[in-house]
Amino acid sequence: MKLYIVGFGSGNRKSITLEAETAVRNSALIVGYSVYVQILKNWFPEKEYAFTGMRQEKERVILALQEAIHRNVSLVCSGDAELYGMAGLALELSENYPDTEIEIISGVTAAFSGGALLGAPLTHDFAVISLSDLLTPAEKIRKRLTASAEADFVIVLYNPSSRTRADYLQKACDILLKFRSPETVCGIARNIGRDEESYRILSLAELRNTSVDMFTTVFIGNSETKIINGRMVTPRGYRNV
Amino acid sequence: MKLYIVGFGSGNRKSITLEAETAVRNSALIVGYSVYVQILKNWFPEKEYAFTGMRQEKERVILALQEAIHRNVSLVCSGDAELYGMAGLALELSENYPDTEIEIISGVTAAFSGGALLGAPLTHDFAVISLSDLLTPAEKIRKRLTASAEADFVIVLYNPSSRTRADYLQKACDILLKFRSPETVCGIARNIGRDEESYRILSLAELRNTSVDMFTTVFIGNSETKIINGRMVTPRGYRNV
């Protein structure tokens, strides 16, 4: 049968694509991380669900692949299906399930839904970096922070903090401050698309001394990013063309 | 009244979000680049449309802002509203239209819709770079290519070519080849979501000698990206956790 790997966008019902909506409706079973399954249950209460907990990614994908042997399944991811999502692992593990057709369905990731909330920080070349060193060596993360700061990318940080990594954002800012002005315009977006959604625009120096949690996405502007009417905007140069 | 800056996703009707669909339906006028207006007319034939041509971005935004004084308007962008789109310019120029409320509505950009077509290249940290030097100094583009190649980002190239920039992709590959193996897994996606949609997976050495057009998005894998069942996949390390 068919396994859809579905990015359902932010926590806001409206941010899902028509394609993702159709995939969920065509599936007999919806599989996901427990928190995401709770969200989808509110949107599609008539469906059957199964879930696994945090860090149970491999078990989750195998569960979805097993079920997809005899019925259509949607494996759901918040934001996009690929980015820090399940699509890569599903394609890797699918080698053992040659009769299952896998379709990846993109969704709007937090870089874009959070960007729209803040204004328009991502108008131009940008880099996305996860600060979680669970799956990536810390040295590689530092190298990516350095390279993207030096090359004046707008930078989006995912997983900026957790209980065991309380000072990671501060350390990342210290690397960025070697190359970027403390006045660089930054933004944080929290609980994007959910009831408690909030955002704040602040300088890189202020960001360094700000505590964020794991529900937050962090935006660091490039050298041209500015504040216009309280929104974070990276100009693209059209005005001068 | 209200001005929506709407990313409508790829050329495929299904890739639009519910939110973008609602914004278009709530608008009395749809404004966009002529090619995009043609796409939207097929989807929403009952609407009134206005368009400007290529490089008429400022005129397009001012037209939308003027019309939004007395009615709701959607300014539509393919992919996302921010990324190489109109959201930044609209916020900049909106300073002269204090009574108009501007809402940015994100869409799925080609990095993600093209990624899903190829497999799952964007599972992890990545950088997006436009090769167009119309609005960005060529030196800055080279610096960004160098930095992202050196830091082992997955790289997505927008605007890889045009009639006047036929050899830009070749030059970019020459920079990448200083840091990355010629065997690096790459992908190209063309006309994403449209009738003539196609993709190809190839090595960085092959990509260097491949001609692409302006309807193509180019993906360069990181050092771990591989081909699984004919699809381009960047593993995230879950299998080894």
Short mmCIF file of C-alpha atoms in Angstrom, two decimals:
data_model
loop_
_atom_site.label_atom_id
_atom_site.label_comp_id
_atom_site.label_asym_id
_atom_site.label_seq_id
_atom_site.Cartn_x
_atom_site.Cartn_y
_atom_site.Cartn_z
CA MET A 1 0.00 0.00 0.00
CA LYS A 2 1.10 3.62 0.34
CA LEU A 3 3.05 5.43 3.03
CA TYR A 4 2.77 9.21 2.98
CA ILE A 5 5.39 11.17 4.92
CA VAL A 6 3.44 14.32 5.62
CA GLY A 7 4.63 17.72 6.82
CA PHE A 8 1.56 19.36 8.35
CA GLY A 9 3.02 22.86 8.84
CA SER A 10 2.86 24.86 12.06
CA GLY A 11 0.43 24.02 14.83
CA ASN A 12 -2.18 26.13 13.02
CA ARG A 13 -4.83 24.15 11.14
CA LYS A 14 -4.71 26.70 8.31
CA SER A 15 -1.05 26.16 7.49
CA ILE A 16 -1.56 22.63 6.11
CA THR A 17 -1.41 22.19 2.33
CA LEU A 18 -4.30 20.72 0.34
CA GLU A 19 -2.01 17.83 -0.57
CA ALA A 20 -1.20 17.02 3.08
CA GLU A 21 -4.88 17.22 3.97
CA THR A 22 -5.75 14.77 1.18
CA ALA A 23 -3.00 12.34 2.22
CA VAL A 24 -4.29 12.24 5.80
CA ARG A 25 -7.86 11.73 4.59
CA ASN A 26 -6.72 8.88 2.28
CA SER A 27 -4.94 7.09 5.11
CA ALA A 28 -6.47 4.44 7.34
CA LEU A 29 -3.91 5.11 10.09
CA ILE A 30 -2.00 8.22 11.20
CA VAL A 31 1.36 7.65 12.92
CA GLY A 32 3.45 10.30 14.67
CA TYR A 33 5.21 11.66 17.71
CA SER A 34 2.72 11.75 20.59
CA VAL A 35 2.52 15.57 20.73
CA TYR A 36 1.81 15.84 16.99
CA VAL A 37 -0.76 13.06 17.07
CA GLN A 38 -2.63 15.10 19.69
CA ILE A 39 -2.72 18.07 17.30
CA LEU A 40 -3.91 15.97 14.35
CA LYS A 41 -6.63 14.32 16.45
CA ASN A 42 -8.20 17.74 16.91
CA TRP A 43 -8.17 18.30 13.16
CA PHE A 44 -9.19 14.82 12.00
CA PRO A 45 -11.05 13.25 14.98
CA GLU A 46 -12.51 10.41 12.88
CA LYS A 47 -9.11 8.83 12.13
CA GLU A 48 -7.24 5.96 13.80
CA TYR A 49 -3.93 6.98 15.41
CA ALA A 50 -0.72 5.41 16.70
CA PHE A 51 2.25 7.16 18.27
CA THR A 52 5.69 6.76 19.81
CA GLY A 53 7.50 9.08 22.23
CA MET A 54 10.43 11.46 21.88
CA ARG A 55 13.62 9.83 20.50
CA GLN A 56 11.54 6.84 19.35
CA GLU A 57 12.02 7.87 15.72
CA LYS A 58 13.18 4.51 14.42
CA GLU A 59 10.36 2.66 16.19
CA ARG A 60 7.88 5.17 14.79
CA VAL A 61 9.05 4.72 11.20
CA ILE A 62 9.08 0.92 11.47
CA LEU A 63 5.57 0.98 12.93
CA ALA A 64 4.40 3.07 9.98
CA LEU A 65 6.17 0.81 7.44
CA GLN A 66 4.71 -2.32 9.03
CA GLU A 67 1.17 -0.95 8.98
CA ALA A 68 1.59 0.27 5.40
CA ILE A 69 1.97 -3.34 4.25
CA HIS A 70 -1.79 -3.76 4.40
CA ARG A 71 -3.28 -0.22 4.48
CA ASN A 72 -2.48 3.39 3.57
CA VAL A 73 -0.62 5.20 6.35
CA SER A 74 0.38 8.83 6.97
CA LEU A 75 3.49 9.39 9.06
CA VAL A 76 3.06 13.00 10.20
CA CYS A 77 5.77 15.56 11.02
CA SER A 78 5.31 19.15 12.20
CA GLY A 79 6.60 21.72 9.73
CA ASP A 80 8.14 19.94 6.74
CA ALA A 81 8.43 16.17 6.20
CA GLU A 82 12.14 16.32 5.42
CA LEU A 83 13.72 18.97 7.62
CA TYR A 84 14.50 17.43 11.03
CA GLY A 85 11.56 15.19 10.06
CA MET A 86 10.99 11.54 9.24
CA ALA A 87 11.31 11.44 5.42
CA GLY A 88 15.01 10.58 5.31
CA LEU A 89 14.78 7.80 7.86
CA ALA A 90 11.66 6.39 6.17
CA LEU A 91 13.45 6.18 2.82
CA GLU A 92 16.45 4.54 4.50
CA LEU A 93 14.38 1.93 6.30
CA SER A 94 12.05 1.33 3.34
CA GLU A 95 14.68 -0.83 1.67
CA ASN A 96 13.18 -3.73 3.62
CA TYR A 97 9.66 -2.95 2.35
CA PRO A 98 10.00 -2.99 -1.45
CA ASP A 99 6.24 -3.22 -2.10
CA THR A 100 5.38 -0.03 -0.21
CA GLU A 101 5.20 3.16 -2.26
CA ILE A 102 6.51 6.16 -0.33
CA GLU A 103 5.37 9.70 -1.12
CA ILE A 104 6.95 12.72 0.59
CA ILE A 105 4.59 15.66 1.08
CA SER A 106 6.27 18.95 1.97
CA GLY A 107 4.95 21.36 4.55
CA VAL A 108 5.78 24.90 5.69
CA THR A 109 8.69 24.66 8.13
CA ALA A 110 9.17 26.99 11.15
CA ALA A 111 11.77 29.08 9.30
CA PHE A 112 8.97 30.30 7.05
CA SER A 113 5.96 30.30 9.37
CA GLY A 114 8.06 32.00 12.05
CA GLY A 115 9.53 34.37 9.48
CA ALA A 116 6.07 35.48 8.39
CA LEU A 117 5.17 36.12 12.02
CA LEU A 118 8.25 38.31 12.54
CA GLY A 119 7.94 40.12 9.19
CA ALA A 120 10.16 39.07 6.30
CA PRO A 121 13.62 38.08 7.57
CA LEU A 122 14.14 35.30 5.00
CA THR A 123 13.94 37.25 1.78
CA HIS A 124 17.38 36.20 0.69
CA ASP A 125 20.18 33.63 1.07
CA PHE A 126 19.94 31.91 4.43
CA ALA A 127 21.21 28.97 6.47
CA VAL A 128 19.33 26.69 8.85
CA ILE A 129 21.24 25.12 11.73
CA SER A 130 20.01 22.87 14.55
CA LEU A 131 21.79 23.47 17.86
CA SER A 132 20.98 19.95 19.05
CA ASP A 133 24.14 17.85 19.29
CA LEU A 134 22.26 14.60 19.83
CA LEU A 135 22.83 13.57 16.20
CA THR A 136 25.54 16.02 15.10
CA PRO A 137 29.02 16.53 16.58
CA ALA A 138 29.24 19.85 18.46
CA GLU A 139 32.36 20.74 16.47
CA LYS A 140 30.38 20.56 13.20
CA ILE A 141 27.68 22.83 14.64
CA ARG A 142 30.31 25.40 15.66
CA LYS A 143 31.86 25.24 12.19
CA ARG A 144 28.48 25.86 10.55
CA LEU A 145 27.73 28.80 12.86
CA THR A 146 31.13 30.32 12.07
CA ALA A 147 30.81 29.82 8.30
CA SER A 148 27.29 31.21 8.05
CA ALA A 149 28.09 34.20 10.27
CA GLU A 150 31.20 35.00 8.24
CA ALA A 151 29.34 34.77 4.91
CA ASP A 152 26.56 37.09 6.12
CA PHE A 153 23.72 34.60 5.74
CA VAL A 154 20.44 35.19 7.54
CA ILE A 155 20.56 32.31 10.04
CA VAL A 156 17.68 30.31 11.49
CA LEU A 157 18.38 28.21 14.58
CA TYR A 158 16.20 25.17 15.32
CA ASN A 159 16.29 23.36 18.67
CA PRO A 160 18.03 26.32 20.33
CA SER A 161 17.67 24.91 23.82
CA SER A 162 16.47 22.07 26.01
CA ARG A 163 16.70 21.18 29.69
CA THR A 164 20.12 19.61 29.21
CA ARG A 165 21.38 22.30 26.79
CA ALA A 166 20.35 25.49 28.59
CA ASP A 167 23.40 27.53 27.51
CA TYR A 168 23.66 26.44 23.85
CA LEU A 169 22.05 29.57 22.43
CA GLN A 170 24.40 31.75 24.49
CA LYS A 171 27.41 29.83 23.17
CA ALA A 172 26.10 30.09 19.60
CA CYS A 173 25.65 33.85 19.99
CA ASP A 174 29.22 34.17 21.24
CA ILE A 175 30.41 32.59 17.97
CA LEU A 176 28.15 34.84 15.89
CA LEU A 177 29.31 37.96 17.78
CA LYS A 178 32.86 37.38 16.51
CA PHE A 179 31.64 38.27 13.01
CA ARG A 180 28.40 40.18 13.48
CA SER A 181 27.59 43.46 15.17
CA PRO A 182 25.88 43.24 18.59
CA GLU A 183 23.21 45.48 17.00
CA THR A 184 22.31 42.82 14.39
CA VAL A 185 18.51 42.53 14.24
CA CYS A 186 17.30 39.16 15.58
CA GLY A 187 13.92 37.61 16.26
CA ILE A 188 12.47 34.76 18.26
CA ALA A 189 9.18 33.03 17.48
CA ARG A 190 7.59 30.72 20.04
CA ASN A 191 4.73 28.20 19.70
CA ILE A 192 4.22 29.22 16.08
CA GLY A 193 0.62 28.76 14.98
CA ARG A 194 -0.58 27.63 18.41
CA ASP A 195 -2.70 29.40 21.03
CA GLU A 196 0.29 30.70 22.97
CA GLU A 197 2.05 32.00 19.84
CA SER A 198 4.40 34.90 20.54
CA TYR A 199 7.37 36.67 19.03
CA ARG A 200 9.95 39.26 19.92
CA ILE A 201 12.45 41.31 17.96
CA LEU A 202 15.74 42.08 19.68
CA SER A 203 19.44 42.71 19.07
CA LEU A 204 22.05 39.96 18.89
CA ALA A 205 23.51 41.29 22.15
CA GLU A 206 20.08 40.98 23.80
CA LEU A 207 19.52 37.54 22.28
CA ARG A 208 22.74 36.31 23.88
CA ASN A 209 21.26 37.03 27.30
CA THR A 210 17.78 35.69 26.58
CA SER A 211 16.51 32.29 27.69
CA VAL A 212 14.53 30.35 25.12
CA ASP A 213 12.92 26.93 25.26
CA MET A 214 12.58 24.05 22.81
CA PHE A 215 9.38 25.49 21.33
CA THR A 216 11.28 28.52 20.03
CA THR A 217 12.82 29.22 16.62
CA VAL A 218 15.55 31.86 16.49
CA PHE A 219 16.32 34.23 13.59
CA ILE A 220 19.57 36.17 13.16
CA GLY A 221 19.42 38.86 10.49
CA ASN A 222 22.17 39.57 7.97
CA SER A 223 24.07 42.88 7.92
CA GLU A 224 21.19 44.59 6.10
CA THR A 225 18.26 43.32 8.16
CA LYS A 226 16.34 46.13 9.84
CA ILE A 227 13.20 46.90 11.83
CA ILE A 228 10.34 48.47 9.89
CA ASN A 229 7.15 49.31 11.81
CA GLY A 230 8.05 46.78 14.47
CA ARG A 231 8.74 43.97 11.98
CA MET A 232 12.02 42.24 11.09
CA VAL A 233 12.78 42.80 7.40
CA THR A 234 15.75 41.84 5.24
CA PRO A 235 15.75 44.13 2.18
CA ARG A 236 16.64 42.54 -1.13
CA GLY A 237 17.80 45.62 -2.95
CA TYR A 238 14.81 46.06 -5.26
CA ARG A 239 14.35 49.65 -4.07
CA ASN A 240 17.70 50.58 -5.54
CA VAL A 241 17.31 48.75 -8.84
CA MET B 1 -8.13 47.37 3.89
CA LYS B 2 -5.91 44.31 3.90
CA LEU B 3 -2.95 43.29 1.75
CA TYR B 4 -2.05 39.61 1.85
CA ILE B 5 1.40 38.65 0.59
CA VAL B 6 0.74 35.06 -0.40
CA GLY B 7 3.17 32.25 -1.20
CA PHE B 8 1.16 29.78 -3.29
CA GLY B 9 3.72 26.94 -3.33
CA SER B 10 4.87 25.12 -6.45
CA GLY B 11 2.93 25.25 -9.72
CA ASN B 12 0.80 22.37 -8.42
CA ARG B 13 -2.67 23.35 -7.21
CA LYS B 14 -2.36 20.85 -4.35
CA SER B 15 0.69 22.50 -2.79
CA ILE B 16 -1.18 25.64 -1.68
CA THR B 17 -2.00 25.96 2.04
CA LEU B 18 -5.56 26.38 3.32
CA GLU B 19 -4.54 29.83 4.59
CA ALA B 20 -3.27 30.96 1.18
CA GLU B 21 -6.41 29.66 -0.49
CA THR B 22 -8.58 31.62 1.99
CA ALA B 23 -6.57 34.83 1.47
CA VAL B 24 -7.02 34.63 -2.30
CA ARG B 25 -10.76 33.97 -1.91
CA ASN B 26 -11.09 36.94 0.51
CA SER B 27 -9.38 39.30 -1.93
CA ALA B 28 -11.15 41.42 -4.53
CA LEU B 29 -7.98 41.68 -6.65
CA ILE B 30 -5.01 39.36 -7.22
CA VAL B 31 -1.71 41.02 -8.20
CA GLY B 32 1.43 39.22 -9.37
CA TYR B 33 4.14 38.58 -11.93
CA SER B 34 2.47 37.82 -15.26
CA VAL B 35 3.51 34.12 -15.31
CA TYR B 36 2.14 33.52 -11.80
CA VAL B 37 -1.09 35.36 -12.53
CA GLN B 38 -1.62 32.94 -15.41
CA ILE B 39 -1.31 29.99 -13.00
CA LEU B 40 -3.68 31.51 -10.45
CA LYS B 41 -6.26 32.31 -13.14
CA ASN B 42 -6.55 28.58 -13.81
CA TRP B 43 -7.16 27.93 -10.11
CA PHE B 44 -9.45 30.87 -9.33
CA PRO B 45 -11.00 31.90 -12.67
CA GLU B 46 -13.69 34.06 -11.03
CA LYS B 47 -11.20 36.59 -9.63
CA GLU B 48 -10.01 39.95 -10.95
CA TYR B 49 -6.29 40.09 -11.77
CA ALA B 50 -3.53 42.64 -12.41
CA PHE B 51 0.09 41.94 -13.25
CA THR B 52 3.48 43.48 -14.04
CA GLY B 53 6.40 41.92 -15.94
CA MET B 54 9.78 40.57 -14.88
CA ARG B 55 11.92 43.05 -12.90
CA GLN B 56 8.83 45.21 -12.32
CA GLU B 57 8.82 44.25 -8.65
CA LYS B 58 8.57 47.75 -7.23
CA GLU B 59 5.75 48.69 -9.62
CA ARG B 60 3.95 45.46 -8.70
CA VAL B 61 4.11 46.14 -4.97
CA ILE B 62 3.02 49.76 -5.36
CA LEU B 63 0.10 48.66 -7.54
CA ALA B 64 -0.95 46.20 -4.83
CA LEU B 65 -0.58 48.81 -2.05
CA GLN B 66 -2.57 51.39 -4.01
CA GLU B 67 -5.41 48.98 -4.68
CA ALA B 68 -5.41 47.82 -1.05
CA ILE B 69 -6.44 51.33 0.03
CA HIS B 70 -10.02 50.56 -0.93
CA ARG B 71 -10.27 46.74 -1.21
CA ASN B 72 -8.59 43.52 -0.02
CA VAL B 73 -5.72 42.49 -2.29
CA SER B 74 -3.53 39.36 -2.55
CA LEU B 75 -0.02 39.87 -3.92
CA VAL B 76 0.95 36.36 -5.00
CA CYS B 77 4.44 34.80 -5.13
CA SER B 78 5.38 31.30 -6.27
CA GLY B 79 6.85 29.17 -3.48
CA ASP B 80 7.08 31.24 -0.31
CA ALA B 81 6.06 34.87 0.17
CA GLU B 82 9.38 35.89 1.71
CA LEU B 83 12.14 33.93 -0.01
CA TYR B 84 13.10 35.75 -3.20
CA GLY B 85 9.48 36.94 -2.99
CA MET B 86 7.64 40.20 -2.40
CA ALA B 87 7.08 40.24 1.39
CA GLY B 88 10.20 42.24 2.26
CA LEU B 89 9.66 44.88 -0.39
CA ALA B 90 5.98 45.19 0.55
CA LEU B 91 6.86 45.82 4.20
CA GLU B 92 9.48 48.37 3.16
CA LEU B 93 7.14 50.28 0.86
CA SER B 94 4.16 49.99 3.23
CA GLU B 95 5.55 52.82 5.35
CA ASN B 96 3.68 55.17 3.01
CA TYR B 97 0.40 53.28 3.53
CA PRO B 98 -0.12 53.34 7.31
CA ASP B 99 -3.79 52.32 7.13
CA THR B 100 -3.19 49.09 5.22
CA GLU B 101 -2.81 45.94 7.29
CA ILE B 102 -0.24 43.56 5.79
CA GLU B 103 -0.37 39.82 6.43
CA ILE B 104 2.40 37.51 5.21
CA ILE B 105 1.24 33.98 4.32
CA SER B 106 4.02 31.43 3.92
CA GLY B 107 4.11 28.81 1.19
CA VAL B 108 6.23 25.76 0.39
CA THR B 109 9.37 26.98 -1.37
CA ALA B 110 11.18 25.03 -4.14
CA ALA B 111 13.84 23.79 -1.71
CA PHE B 112 11.17 21.67 -0.05
CA SER B 113 8.87 20.81 -2.96
CA GLY B 114 11.93 19.95 -5.07
CA GLY B 115 13.48 18.08 -2.17
CA ALA B 116 10.38 15.89 -1.80
CA LEU B 117 10.53 15.13 -5.52
CA LEU B 118 14.16 14.03 -5.29
CA GLY B 119 13.73 12.11 -2.03
CA ALA B 120 14.84 13.70 1.23
CA PRO B 121 18.01 15.75 0.69
CA LEU B 122 17.07 18.47 3.22
CA THR B 123 16.80 16.44 6.39
CA HIS B 124 19.41 18.48 8.16
CA ASP B 125 21.28 21.81 8.30
CA PHE B 126 21.26 23.48 4.89
CA ALA B 127 21.94 26.74 3.09
CA VAL B 128 20.00 28.40 0.28
CA ILE B 129 21.90 30.59 -2.18
CA SER B 130 20.66 32.43 -5.27
CA LEU B 131 23.21 32.54 -8.10
CA SER B 132 21.62 35.67 -9.56
CA ASP B 133 23.93 38.66 -9.20
CA LEU B 134 21.29 41.18 -10.24
CA LEU B 135 20.71 42.21 -6.62
CA THR B 136 23.75 40.69 -4.88
CA PRO B 137 27.46 41.36 -5.54
CA ALA B 138 29.10 38.34 -7.23
CA GLU B 139 31.83 38.38 -4.59
CA LYS B 140 29.25 37.84 -1.83
CA ILE B 141 27.76 34.87 -3.71
CA ARG B 142 31.21 33.29 -4.06
CA LYS B 143 31.86 33.81 -0.36
CA ARG B 144 28.58 32.12 0.54
CA LEU B 145 29.29 29.17 -1.76
CA THR B 146 32.74 28.76 -0.21
CA ALA B 147 31.49 29.01 3.37
CA SER B 148 28.62 26.57 2.91
CA ALA B 149 30.77 24.05 1.02
CA GLU B 150 33.46 24.19 3.70
CA ALA B 151 30.96 23.72 6.56
CA ASP B 152 29.36 20.69 4.84
CA PHE B 153 25.87 22.15 4.52
CA VAL B 154 23.41 20.63 2.10
CA ILE B 155 23.15 23.49 -0.43
CA VAL B 156 20.17 24.54 -2.52
CA LEU B 157 20.83 26.86 -5.47
CA TYR B 158 18.02 29.08 -6.76
CA ASN B 159 18.26 30.96 -10.07
CA PRO B 160 21.14 28.74 -11.23
CA SER B 161 21.11 30.09 -14.76
CA SER B 162 19.59 32.49 -17.25
CA ARG B 163 20.30 33.52 -20.83
CA THR B 164 22.88 36.05 -19.68
CA ARG B 165 24.35 33.83 -16.95
CA ALA B 166 24.78 30.52 -18.80
CA ASP B 167 28.02 29.52 -17.04
CA TYR B 168 27.13 30.51 -13.45
CA LEU B 169 26.32 26.99 -12.30
CA GLN B 170 29.62 25.73 -13.73
CA LYS B 171 31.51 28.45 -11.86
CA ALA B 172 29.63 27.66 -8.65
CA CYS B 173 30.46 23.96 -9.00
CA ASP B 174 34.13 24.83 -9.45
CA ILE B 175 34.05 26.59 -6.06
CA LEU B 176 32.22 23.67 -4.42
CA LEU B 177 34.67 21.14 -5.92
CA LYS B 178 37.50 22.76 -3.96
CA PHE B 179 35.91 21.41 -0.76
CA ARG B 180 33.60 18.59 -1.83
CA SER B 181 34.23 15.28 -3.53
CA PRO B 182 33.31 15.09 -7.24
CA GLU B 183 31.20 12.06 -6.20
CA THR B 184 28.98 14.22 -3.94
CA VAL B 185 25.35 13.29 -4.60
CA CYS B 186 23.46 16.15 -6.29
CA GLY B 187 20.00 16.60 -7.74
CA ILE B 188 18.19 18.92 -10.10
CA ALA B 189 14.44 19.52 -10.10
CA ARG B 190 12.77 21.31 -13.01
CA ASN B 191 9.28 22.78 -13.37
CA ILE B 192 8.35 21.53 -9.90
CA GLY B 193 4.63 20.80 -9.62
CA ARG B 194 3.92 21.62 -13.27
CA ASP B 195 3.06 19.38 -16.21
CA GLU B 196 6.64 19.14 -17.43
CA GLU B 197 8.01 18.34 -13.96
CA SER B 198 11.25 16.34 -14.04
CA TYR B 199 14.23 15.55 -11.88
CA ARG B 200 17.61 13.91 -12.10
CA ILE B 201 20.15 12.67 -9.58
CA LEU B 202 23.79 13.04 -10.52
CA SER B 203 27.29 13.57 -9.11
CA LEU B 204 28.82 17.00 -8.48
CA ALA B 205 31.29 16.31 -11.31
CA GLU B 206 28.36 15.60 -13.68
CA LEU B 207 26.44 18.63 -12.42
CA ARG B 208 29.38 20.85 -13.34
CA ASN B 209 28.96 19.83 -16.97
CA THR B 210 25.16 19.99 -17.06
CA SER B 211 23.18 22.86 -18.52
CA VAL B 212 20.18 24.00 -16.52
CA ASP B 213 17.64 26.75 -17.10
CA MET B 214 15.93 29.29 -14.88
CA PHE B 215 13.09 26.86 -14.07
CA THR B 216 15.51 24.54 -12.29
CA THR B 217 16.43 24.23 -8.60
CA VAL B 218 19.77 22.58 -7.82
CA PHE B 219 20.59 20.47 -4.73
CA ILE B 220 24.11 19.62 -3.55
CA GLY B 221 24.24 16.94 -0.88
CA ASN B 222 26.47 17.03 2.18
CA SER B 223 29.25 14.50 2.75
CA GLU B 224 26.73 11.90 4.00
CA THR B 225 24.07 12.25 1.30
CA LYS B 226 23.52 9.05 -0.64
CA ILE B 227 21.29 7.41 -3.24
CA ILE B 228 18.71 4.95 -1.89
CA ASN B 229 16.42 3.23 -4.42
CA GLY B 230 17.05 6.01 -6.93
CA ARG B 231 16.28 8.80 -4.45
CA MET B 232 18.59 11.44 -2.93
CA VAL B 233 18.67 11.01 0.86
CA THR B 234 20.65 12.78 3.58
CA PRO B 235 20.69 10.51 6.64
CA ARG B 236 20.32 12.19 10.01
CA GLY B 237 21.97 9.59 12.15
CA TYR B 238 18.86 8.13 13.78
CA ARG B 239 19.83 4.64 12.67
CA ASN B 240 22.93 4.76 14.84
CA VAL B 241 21.31 6.25 17.95
#
